[in-house]
CSV table of C-alpha atoms in Angstrom, one decimal:
chain,number,residue,atom,x,y,z
A,1,UNK,CA,-140.3,-175.5,-56.7
A,2,UNK,CA,-139.4,-177.6,-59.6
A,3,UNK,CA,-137.9,-181.1,-59.0
A,4,UNK,CA,-136.1,-183.3,-61.4
A,5,UNK,CA,-138.3,-186.4,-61.2
A,6,UNK,CA,-136.8,-188.2,-64.2
A,7,UNK,CA,-133.2,-187.9,-63.1
A,8,UNK,CA,-132.1,-186.1,-66.3
A,9,UNK,CA,-129.2,-183.7,-66.4
A,10,UNK,CA,-130.6,-180.2,-66.0
A,11,UNK,CA,-128.1,-177.8,-67.6
A,12,UNK,CA,-128.9,-175.1,-70.0
A,13,UNK,CA,-132.2,-174.0,-71.5
A,14,UNK,CA,-135.1,-176.4,-71.9
A,15,UNK,CA,-133.5,-178.9,-69.5
A,16,UNK,CA,-136.8,-179.7,-67.7
A,17,UNK,CA,-138.6,-180.3,-71.0
A,18,UNK,CA,-138.7,-183.5,-73.1
A,19,UNK,CA,-136.0,-183.8,-75.7
A,20,UNK,CA,-136.2,-181.3,-78.4
A,21,UNK,CA,-137.1,-182.5,-81.9
A,22,UNK,CA,-135.0,-181.5,-84.9
A,23,UNK,CA,-137.8,-179.0,-85.9
A,24,UNK,CA,-137.6,-177.4,-82.5
A,25,UNK,CA,-133.8,-177.3,-82.6
A,26,UNK,CA,-134.0,-175.7,-86.1
A,27,UNK,CA,-136.4,-173.0,-84.7
A,28,UNK,CA,-133.9,-172.2,-81.9
A,29,UNK,CA,-131.0,-172.1,-84.4
A,30,UNK,CA,-133.0,-169.8,-86.7
A,31,UNK,CA,-133.6,-167.5,-83.7
A,32,UNK,CA,-129.9,-167.4,-82.8
A,33,UNK,CA,-128.8,-166.8,-86.4
A,34,UNK,CA,-131.4,-164.1,-86.8
A,35,UNK,CA,-129.8,-162.3,-83.9
A,36,UNK,CA,-126.4,-162.6,-85.5
A,37,UNK,CA,-125.0,-165.0,-82.9
A,38,UNK,CA,-122.3,-167.6,-83.7
A,39,UNK,CA,-123.3,-171.2,-83.2
A,40,UNK,CA,-121.1,-174.0,-81.8
A,41,UNK,CA,-121.6,-177.7,-81.1
A,42,UNK,CA,-120.0,-179.2,-78.1
A,43,UNK,CA,-119.9,-182.7,-76.5
A,44,UNK,CA,-118.8,-184.4,-73.3
A,45,UNK,CA,-119.0,-187.7,-71.4
A,46,UNK,CA,-118.5,-185.8,-68.1
A,47,UNK,CA,-121.4,-183.5,-67.5
A,48,UNK,CA,-120.4,-182.3,-64.0
A,49,UNK,CA,-122.0,-178.9,-63.4
A,50,UNK,CA,-118.6,-177.3,-63.0
A,51,UNK,CA,-117.3,-178.8,-66.2
A,52,UNK,CA,-118.3,-175.8,-68.3
A,53,UNK,CA,-115.7,-176.3,-71.0
A,54,UNK,CA,-116.9,-179.2,-73.2
A,55,UNK,CA,-115.1,-180.4,-76.3
A,56,UNK,CA,-115.8,-178.4,-79.5
A,57,UNK,CA,-117.1,-180.4,-82.4
A,58,UNK,CA,-115.6,-178.6,-85.4
A,59,UNK,CA,-115.2,-174.9,-85.4
A,60,UNK,CA,-117.7,-172.3,-84.2
A,61,UNK,CA,-120.0,-171.3,-87.1
A,62,UNK,CA,-119.5,-167.5,-87.1
A,63,UNK,CA,-120.6,-166.8,-90.7
A,64,UNK,CA,-123.5,-169.3,-90.9
A,65,UNK,CA,-126.7,-167.9,-92.2
A,66,UNK,CA,-128.8,-171.1,-92.6
A,67,UNK,CA,-130.0,-173.3,-89.7
A,68,UNK,CA,-129.7,-176.4,-91.9
A,69,UNK,CA,-125.9,-176.1,-91.8
A,70,UNK,CA,-125.9,-176.2,-88.0
A,71,UNK,CA,-128.3,-179.0,-87.8
A,72,UNK,CA,-126.1,-181.0,-90.2
A,73,UNK,CA,-123.2,-180.4,-87.8
A,74,UNK,CA,-125.3,-181.5,-84.9
A,75,UNK,CA,-126.4,-184.7,-86.6
A,76,UNK,CA,-122.8,-185.4,-87.6
A,77,UNK,CA,-121.8,-185.0,-83.9
A,78,UNK,CA,-124.6,-187.3,-82.9
A,79,UNK,CA,-123.3,-190.0,-85.3
A,80,UNK,CA,-119.8,-189.6,-84.1
A,81,UNK,CA,-120.6,-189.5,-80.3
A,82,UNK,CA,-124.0,-191.2,-79.9
A,83,UNK,CA,-123.5,-191.9,-76.2
A,84,UNK,CA,-122.3,-188.4,-75.2
A,85,UNK,CA,-124.1,-185.3,-74.1
A,86,UNK,CA,-124.2,-182.8,-77.0
A,87,UNK,CA,-125.1,-179.2,-76.6
A,88,UNK,CA,-125.6,-176.2,-78.8
A,89,UNK,CA,-124.2,-172.9,-77.7
A,90,UNK,CA,-124.9,-169.5,-79.3
A,91,UNK,CA,-122.4,-166.8,-78.8
A,92,UNK,CA,-123.1,-163.0,-79.0
A,93,UNK,CA,-119.9,-161.2,-80.0
A,94,UNK,CA,-121.4,-157.7,-79.6
A,95,UNK,CA,-119.0,-155.4,-77.9
A,96,UNK,CA,-119.8,-155.3,-74.2
A,97,UNK,CA,-121.6,-158.6,-74.3
A,98,UNK,CA,-119.1,-161.1,-75.7
A,99,UNK,CA,-120.7,-164.0,-74.0
A,100,UNK,CA,-122.7,-167.2,-74.6
A,101,UNK,CA,-126.4,-166.2,-74.8
A,102,UNK,CA,-128.0,-169.6,-75.4
A,103,UNK,CA,-127.1,-173.1,-74.5
A,104,UNK,CA,-129.2,-176.3,-74.6
A,105,UNK,CA,-128.6,-180.1,-74.8
A,106,UNK,CA,-129.6,-181.8,-78.0
A,107,UNK,CA,-128.3,-185.3,-77.3
A,108,UNK,CA,-128.1,-187.5,-74.2
A,109,UNK,CA,-126.7,-191.0,-73.5
A,110,UNK,CA,-129.4,-193.6,-73.2
A,111,UNK,CA,-128.6,-194.1,-69.5
A,112,UNK,CA,-127.7,-191.0,-67.5
A,113,UNK,CA,-125.7,-192.2,-64.5
A,114,UNK,CA,-126.4,-189.1,-62.4
A,115,UNK,CA,-124.4,-187.6,-59.5
A,116,UNK,CA,-123.7,-188.4,-55.9
A,117,UNK,CA,-123.2,-186.2,-52.9
A,118,UNK,CA,-120.1,-187.1,-50.8
A,119,UNK,CA,-119.6,-186.0,-47.3
A,120,UNK,CA,-116.0,-185.6,-46.0
A,121,UNK,CA,-115.2,-184.9,-42.4
A,122,UNK,CA,-112.3,-182.5,-42.2
A,123,UNK,CA,-110.3,-180.9,-39.3
A,124,UNK,CA,-112.2,-179.4,-36.4
A,125,UNK,CA,-115.3,-181.6,-36.9
A,126,UNK,CA,-116.1,-179.6,-40.0
A,127,UNK,CA,-118.0,-181.3,-42.8
A,128,UNK,CA,-117.3,-180.6,-46.5
A,129,UNK,CA,-119.7,-181.7,-49.2
A,130,UNK,CA,-118.9,-182.3,-52.9
A,131,UNK,CA,-120.8,-183.5,-55.9
A,132,UNK,CA,-119.3,-186.3,-57.9
A,133,UNK,CA,-120.4,-187.6,-61.3
A,134,UNK,CA,-121.0,-191.3,-61.5
A,135,UNK,CA,-119.9,-191.0,-65.1
A,136,UNK,CA,-116.3,-190.5,-64.0
A,137,UNK,CA,-116.2,-193.9,-62.2
A,138,UNK,CA,-115.0,-195.3,-65.5
A,139,UNK,CA,-112.2,-193.9,-67.7
A,140,UNK,CA,-112.8,-191.5,-70.5
A,141,UNK,CA,-114.1,-193.3,-73.6
A,142,UNK,CA,-115.7,-196.1,-71.5
A,143,UNK,CA,-118.3,-194.2,-69.6
A,144,UNK,CA,-121.4,-195.0,-71.6
């Protein structure tokens, strides 16, 4: 069983590994583009596991052929949102698939606040559990 000993957000591929270098990101981009997948860059300051729809940074890159263009977009997003989570998503538009096929985080805030487990007692002595993001204790734009 793997455990998250360093309290990092573990969403997407490579989440238990150290942060990817630009060379490693480029290799992943080249793989995705070689498969004909569209690449998109997304960001958020609320990484709750059920928050699957992050903000798009620019438009999806459907016609991109060179990984350098996607890396340029990633770096522009890093400069614009240095204290946000940023992820790259590759989308396969093959008929019958039409789904994200690759997703990994390429930027994290310096301090990751983590999540809390809240227990609520409800009717009939039942207990309901929910996960809350400590990031949402502050309003959007002030979280990091």
